Amino acid sequence: MLDTPKATEKSHADGKILQSVDDGVGIITFNNPQKRNAMSLEMWEGLGQALTELRDNPDVRVVVLVGAGDKAFVSGADISQFEKTRHNAEASAEYAKRSEAQRALLGNYPKPTIACIRGFCLGGGMQVAMLTDIRFAAENSQFGIPAARLGIAYGYDGLRHLVSLVGPSWARLIMYTGMRLDSAEALRIGLVDRVLPDDELWGATMDVAQTISGNAPLAIQAAKITIREVLKDESKRDMEAIKAIGNACMDSEDFREGRTAFMEKRKPRFKGR
């Protein structure tokens, strides 16, 4: 099992979303292992609550998302709810409306996000993972979008992210067949960024998260904003936002601290201002 912190500061969705903080790293755990962390509508809303609280916590500089247990990150949507919440087009639209805000929150998150993936990462789990900035996976991970096997349409945003990561041909193959990919194939096609032995996954993820946490928050925000704009069509890029965050970095206390620490040959103490 992942060696995740046992103490939890807060829980949402009747304990199925756990939220904690460890040395500047916010941790969100999908805690529904009996259903391989399948996402209910309540869990989507709990995810949004956890993301909002960690976003607004000045002590948190990066957020890691992880699944409880060793079977799944998120195995998809909770199909047992479909008869009630997604039984036709009208109900499905309402479901999408209620979960869309949480996906948008994660997709536009101002702090760096990392998905720590072990076991199944399917359907809605893929959507969560693709919305994060960085994806690390255990060797036992499996990836797929079984929408074609369920007779449902995978949403525009999910497919947009899939195409941006793996390209249109692989996106078609994944979507048309409902096939599952192992971690080696996922790494090869660009779906994940690093694959690690199962027992090294959590430690490696936290090492990277804490490295990010120790760097200058404004510089990281500048990188995140600029990369986001690069991925847009040229006509839709917000060059003023890029200029503004660049100026904020150059005028910041952190820039002065970085220069001073370099000259004094010590580790900088960044404050995010």
Tab-separated table of C-alpha atoms in Angstrom:
chain	number	residue	atom	x	y	z
A	1	MET	CA	0.000	0.000	0.000
A	2	LEU	CA	1.073	3.604	-0.480
A	3	ASP	CA	2.827	5.035	2.552
A	4	THR	CA	0.528	8.028	2.754
A	5	PRO	CA	0.122	10.052	5.968
A	6	LYS	CA	-2.273	8.431	8.430
A	7	ALA	CA	-3.421	11.654	10.120
A	8	THR	CA	-6.052	13.545	8.175
A	9	GLU	CA	-6.907	17.147	8.858
A	10	LYS	CA	-10.268	17.055	7.165
A	11	SER	CA	-12.621	14.845	5.185
A	12	HIS	CA	-15.404	15.473	2.672
A	13	ALA	CA	-18.130	13.388	0.997
A	14	ASP	CA	-18.686	11.267	4.111
A	15	GLY	CA	-14.991	10.459	4.379
A	16	LYS	CA	-14.529	9.458	0.750
A	17	ILE	CA	-12.342	12.500	0.057
A	18	LEU	CA	-9.508	13.050	2.548
A	19	GLN	CA	-7.463	16.223	2.836
A	20	SER	CA	-4.160	16.740	4.652
A	21	VAL	CA	-1.016	18.884	4.560
A	22	ASP	CA	2.582	17.686	4.875
A	23	ASP	CA	5.410	20.243	4.861
A	24	GLY	CA	3.909	22.593	2.274
A	25	VAL	CA	2.326	19.782	0.242
A	26	GLY	CA	-1.455	19.443	0.172
A	27	ILE	CA	-2.636	15.853	-0.217
A	28	ILE	CA	-6.065	14.823	-1.508
A	29	THR	CA	-6.918	11.131	-1.196
A	30	PHE	CA	-9.751	9.423	-3.074
A	31	ASN	CA	-10.918	7.166	-0.258
A	32	ASN	CA	-13.452	4.706	-1.660
A	33	PRO	CA	-11.292	1.562	-1.900
A	34	GLN	CA	-14.263	-0.827	-1.681
A	35	LYS	CA	-15.275	0.485	-5.114
A	36	ARG	CA	-11.708	1.020	-6.318
A	37	ASN	CA	-12.133	4.743	-5.614
A	38	ALA	CA	-14.922	5.106	-8.174
A	39	MET	CA	-16.166	8.699	-8.198
A	40	SER	CA	-19.680	9.452	-7.013
A	41	LEU	CA	-21.213	12.862	-7.564
A	42	GLU	CA	-20.685	13.574	-3.863
A	43	MET	CA	-16.995	12.760	-4.270
A	44	TRP	CA	-16.699	15.203	-7.172
A	45	GLU	CA	-18.173	17.902	-4.960
A	46	GLY	CA	-15.925	16.878	-2.068
A	47	LEU	CA	-12.920	17.101	-4.386
A	48	GLY	CA	-13.923	20.665	-5.201
A	49	GLN	CA	-14.159	21.540	-1.509
A	50	ALA	CA	-10.728	20.076	-0.784
A	51	LEU	CA	-9.147	21.816	-3.772
A	52	THR	CA	-10.635	25.155	-2.736
A	53	GLU	CA	-9.407	24.892	0.854
A	54	LEU	CA	-5.892	23.875	-0.194
A	55	ARG	CA	-5.838	26.629	-2.820
A	56	ASP	CA	-6.677	29.203	-0.156
A	57	ASN	CA	-4.169	27.830	2.386
A	58	PRO	CA	-1.025	30.004	2.152
A	59	ASP	CA	1.093	27.204	3.631
A	60	VAL	CA	0.299	24.891	0.701
A	61	ARG	CA	2.416	25.335	-2.416
A	62	VAL	CA	1.688	22.128	-4.354
A	63	VAL	CA	-1.127	19.546	-4.289
A	64	VAL	CA	-0.813	15.765	-4.756
A	65	LEU	CA	-3.827	13.599	-5.663
A	66	VAL	CA	-3.687	9.907	-4.744
A	67	GLY	CA	-6.020	6.931	-4.396
A	68	ALA	CA	-6.441	5.005	-1.148
A	69	GLY	CA	-5.276	1.392	-1.125
A	70	ASP	CA	-3.249	-0.361	-3.776
A	71	LYS	CA	-5.937	-1.220	-6.347
A	72	ALA	CA	-6.788	2.111	-7.969
A	73	PHE	CA	-6.155	5.810	-8.352
A	74	VAL	CA	-9.725	6.313	-9.550
A	75	SER	CA	-11.389	3.481	-11.456
A	76	GLY	CA	-13.933	5.794	-13.113
A	77	ALA	CA	-17.401	6.991	-12.278
A	78	ASP	CA	-19.537	5.098	-9.775
A	79	ILE	CA	-21.711	3.183	-12.241
A	80	SER	CA	-24.121	2.191	-9.465
A	81	GLN	CA	-25.302	5.824	-9.517
A	82	PHE	CA	-25.971	5.881	-13.267
A	83	GLU	CA	-29.573	4.672	-13.052
A	84	LYS	CA	-30.329	7.640	-10.827
A	85	THR	CA	-27.979	10.359	-12.067
A	86	ARG	CA	-27.151	9.560	-15.731
A	87	HIS	CA	-30.003	7.405	-17.044
A	88	ASN	CA	-30.758	9.713	-20.000
A	89	ALA	CA	-29.493	12.858	-21.740
A	90	GLU	CA	-31.265	15.272	-19.395
A	91	ALA	CA	-30.008	13.559	-16.235
A	92	SER	CA	-26.518	13.248	-17.704
A	93	ALA	CA	-26.448	16.970	-18.472
A	94	GLU	CA	-27.328	17.754	-14.854
A	95	TYR	CA	-24.605	15.374	-13.652
A	96	ALA	CA	-22.080	17.041	-15.954
A	97	LYS	CA	-23.151	20.476	-14.755
A	98	ARG	CA	-22.611	19.545	-11.117
A	99	SER	CA	-19.218	17.934	-11.731
A	100	GLU	CA	-18.013	20.400	-14.372
A	101	ALA	CA	-17.217	23.104	-11.821
A	102	GLN	CA	-14.887	20.760	-9.957
A	103	ARG	CA	-13.093	19.714	-13.145
A	104	ALA	CA	-12.690	23.360	-14.138
A	105	LEU	CA	-11.295	24.143	-10.695
A	106	LEU	CA	-8.643	21.445	-11.074
A	107	GLY	CA	-7.906	22.335	-14.683
A	108	ASN	CA	-7.349	26.016	-13.842
A	109	TYR	CA	-5.696	25.435	-10.471
A	110	PRO	CA	-3.165	28.170	-9.611
A	111	LYS	CA	-0.817	25.836	-7.723
A	112	PRO	CA	1.124	22.894	-9.209
A	113	THR	CA	-0.716	19.574	-9.095
A	114	ILE	CA	0.628	16.007	-9.271
A	115	ALA	CA	-1.306	12.772	-9.808
A	116	CYS	CA	0.230	9.806	-7.953
A	117	ILE	CA	-1.272	6.828	-9.795
A	118	ARG	CA	-1.314	3.223	-8.657
A	119	GLY	CA	-3.581	0.517	-10.089
A	120	PHE	CA	-6.624	1.404	-12.165
A	121	CYS	CA	-6.902	4.864	-13.706
A	122	LEU	CA	-9.978	4.611	-15.897
A	123	GLY	CA	-12.693	6.850	-17.347
A	124	GLY	CA	-13.273	9.703	-14.914
A	125	GLY	CA	-10.003	8.786	-13.233
A	126	MET	CA	-8.203	9.491	-16.486
A	127	GLN	CA	-9.968	12.823	-16.626
A	128	VAL	CA	-8.775	13.725	-13.134
A	129	ALA	CA	-5.214	12.633	-13.906
A	130	MET	CA	-5.078	14.480	-17.228
A	131	LEU	CA	-6.166	17.707	-15.512
A	132	THR	CA	-3.104	17.657	-13.251
A	133	ASP	CA	0.222	19.186	-14.241
A	134	ILE	CA	2.360	16.083	-13.663
A	135	ARG	CA	1.515	12.359	-13.628
A	136	PHE	CA	3.629	9.701	-11.899
A	137	ALA	CA	2.534	6.074	-12.138
A	138	ALA	CA	3.413	2.777	-10.484
A	139	GLU	CA	4.470	-0.129	-12.663
A	140	ASN	CA	1.182	-1.918	-11.920
A	141	SER	CA	-0.982	0.936	-13.248
A	142	GLN	CA	-3.593	0.462	-15.961
A	143	PHE	CA	-5.158	3.219	-18.030
A	144	GLY	CA	-8.237	3.379	-20.239
A	145	ILE	CA	-11.500	5.085	-21.127
A	146	PRO	CA	-14.270	2.471	-21.485
A	147	ALA	CA	-16.927	4.947	-22.688
A	148	ALA	CA	-17.594	2.956	-25.891
A	149	ARG	CA	-18.307	-0.153	-23.819
A	150	LEU	CA	-20.849	1.728	-21.714
A	151	GLY	CA	-22.559	3.603	-24.534
A	152	ILE	CA	-21.715	7.064	-23.226
A	153	ALA	CA	-19.939	10.020	-24.777
A	154	TYR	CA	-16.720	11.144	-23.135
A	155	GLY	CA	-16.768	14.930	-22.686
A	156	TYR	CA	-15.055	17.552	-24.829
A	157	ASP	CA	-12.625	18.695	-22.134
A	158	GLY	CA	-11.506	15.149	-21.381
A	159	LEU	CA	-10.874	14.415	-25.047
A	160	ARG	CA	-9.138	17.746	-25.562
A	161	HIS	CA	-6.672	16.856	-22.827
A	162	LEU	CA	-6.248	13.324	-24.157
A	163	VAL	CA	-5.458	14.565	-27.664
A	164	SER	CA	-3.029	17.167	-26.300
A	165	LEU	CA	-1.116	14.446	-24.423
A	166	VAL	CA	-1.093	11.494	-26.834
A	167	GLY	CA	-2.162	12.942	-30.194
A	168	PRO	CA	-5.303	12.282	-32.256
A	169	SER	CA	-4.400	8.795	-33.543
A	170	TRP	CA	-3.781	7.316	-30.103
A	171	ALA	CA	-6.836	9.151	-28.769
A	172	ARG	CA	-8.945	7.463	-31.458
A	173	LEU	CA	-7.492	4.033	-30.685
A	174	ILE	CA	-8.111	4.457	-26.949
A	175	MET	CA	-11.648	5.756	-27.440
A	176	TYR	CA	-12.798	3.455	-30.247
A	177	THR	CA	-11.597	0.239	-28.596
A	178	GLY	CA	-11.945	0.970	-24.882
A	179	MET	CA	-8.556	-0.746	-24.564
A	180	ARG	CA	-6.427	-0.674	-21.443
A	181	LEU	CA	-2.812	0.451	-21.471
A	182	ASP	CA	-0.136	-0.657	-19.038
A	183	SER	CA	2.213	1.867	-17.458
A	184	ALA	CA	5.033	1.259	-19.961
A	185	GLU	CA	2.743	2.031	-22.906
A	186	ALA	CA	1.277	5.032	-21.113
A	187	LEU	CA	4.781	6.406	-20.596
A	188	ARG	CA	5.775	5.731	-24.203
A	189	ILE	CA	2.848	7.667	-25.674
A	190	GLY	CA	3.118	10.578	-23.220
A	191	LEU	CA	0.098	9.879	-21.044
A	192	VAL	CA	2.262	9.814	-17.894
A	193	ASP	CA	5.581	11.481	-17.134
A	194	ARG	CA	7.374	8.889	-15.022
A	195	VAL	CA	6.900	5.216	-14.086
A	196	LEU	CA	8.318	3.871	-10.834
A	197	PRO	CA	8.372	0.586	-8.914
A	198	ASP	CA	5.265	0.301	-6.752
A	199	ASP	CA	7.138	0.666	-3.463
A	200	GLU	CA	9.006	3.779	-4.663
A	201	LEU	CA	6.058	5.688	-6.119
A	202	TRP	CA	4.928	7.651	-3.068
A	203	GLY	CA	8.428	8.587	-1.924
A	204	ALA	CA	9.427	9.768	-5.388
A	205	THR	CA	6.202	11.744	-5.755
A	206	MET	CA	6.697	13.488	-2.423
A	207	ASP	CA	10.349	14.219	-3.198
A	208	VAL	CA	9.305	16.091	-6.329
A	209	ALA	CA	6.403	17.796	-4.546
A	210	GLN	CA	8.663	19.026	-1.757
A	211	THR	CA	11.245	20.226	-4.262
A	212	ILE	CA	8.525	22.280	-5.950
A	213	SER	CA	7.316	23.503	-2.558
A	214	GLY	CA	10.795	24.792	-1.762
A	215	ASN	CA	11.112	26.804	-4.981
A	216	ALA	CA	9.879	30.341	-5.572
A	217	PRO	CA	6.050	30.260	-5.826
A	218	LEU	CA	5.818	33.266	-8.148
A	219	ALA	CA	8.363	31.784	-10.562
A	220	ILE	CA	6.408	28.528	-10.632
A	221	GLN	CA	3.177	30.454	-11.169
A	222	ALA	CA	4.835	32.296	-14.061
A	223	ALA	CA	5.812	28.988	-15.656
A	224	LYS	CA	2.329	27.564	-15.176
A	225	ILE	CA	0.610	30.622	-16.662
A	226	THR	CA	2.992	30.830	-19.615
A	227	ILE	CA	2.732	27.118	-20.469
A	228	ARG	CA	-1.060	27.388	-20.287
A	229	GLU	CA	-1.040	30.281	-22.747
A	230	VAL	CA	1.426	28.548	-25.091
A	231	LEU	CA	-1.057	25.675	-25.430
A	232	LYS	CA	-3.826	28.027	-26.583
A	233	ASP	CA	-4.401	29.184	-30.148
A	234	GLU	CA	-2.251	32.228	-30.800
A	235	SER	CA	-5.295	34.491	-31.183
A	236	LYS	CA	-6.535	33.523	-27.702
A	237	ARG	CA	-3.297	33.909	-25.748
A	238	ASP	CA	-3.279	36.374	-22.870
A	239	MET	CA	0.117	37.954	-23.351
A	240	GLU	CA	-0.697	40.614	-20.751
A	241	ALA	CA	-1.048	37.911	-18.100
A	242	ILE	CA	2.382	36.582	-19.034
A	243	LYS	CA	3.882	40.069	-18.868
A	244	ALA	CA	2.212	40.822	-15.527
A	245	ILE	CA	3.464	37.690	-13.779
A	246	GLY	CA	6.934	38.232	-15.245
A	247	ASN	CA	7.038	41.752	-13.806
A	248	ALA	CA	5.737	40.468	-10.474
A	249	CYS	CA	8.631	38.012	-10.324
A	250	MET	CA	11.272	40.629	-11.121
A	251	ASP	CA	9.874	43.044	-8.494
A	252	SER	CA	9.394	40.379	-5.805
A	253	GLU	CA	11.113	39.887	-2.474
A	254	ASP	CA	11.729	36.320	-3.578
A	255	PHE	CA	13.895	37.464	-6.500
A	256	ARG	CA	16.014	39.492	-4.103
A	257	GLU	CA	16.158	36.541	-1.705
A	258	GLY	CA	17.193	34.213	-4.524
A	259	ARG	CA	20.063	36.491	-5.542
A	260	THR	CA	21.197	37.006	-1.958
A	261	ALA	CA	21.042	33.288	-1.126
A	262	PHE	CA	23.093	32.467	-4.214
A	263	MET	CA	25.787	34.963	-3.254
A	264	GLU	CA	25.803	33.750	0.360
A	265	LYS	CA	25.858	30.100	-0.769
A	266	ARG	CA	22.800	29.113	1.274
A	267	LYS	CA	19.354	27.721	0.617
A	268	PRO	CA	16.845	30.477	-0.215
A	269	ARG	CA	13.786	31.050	1.963
A	270	PHE	CA	11.005	32.003	-0.431
A	271	LYS	CA	7.796	33.620	0.802
A	272	GLY	CA	5.769	33.893	-2.388
A	273	ARG	CA	5.867	37.677	-2.538
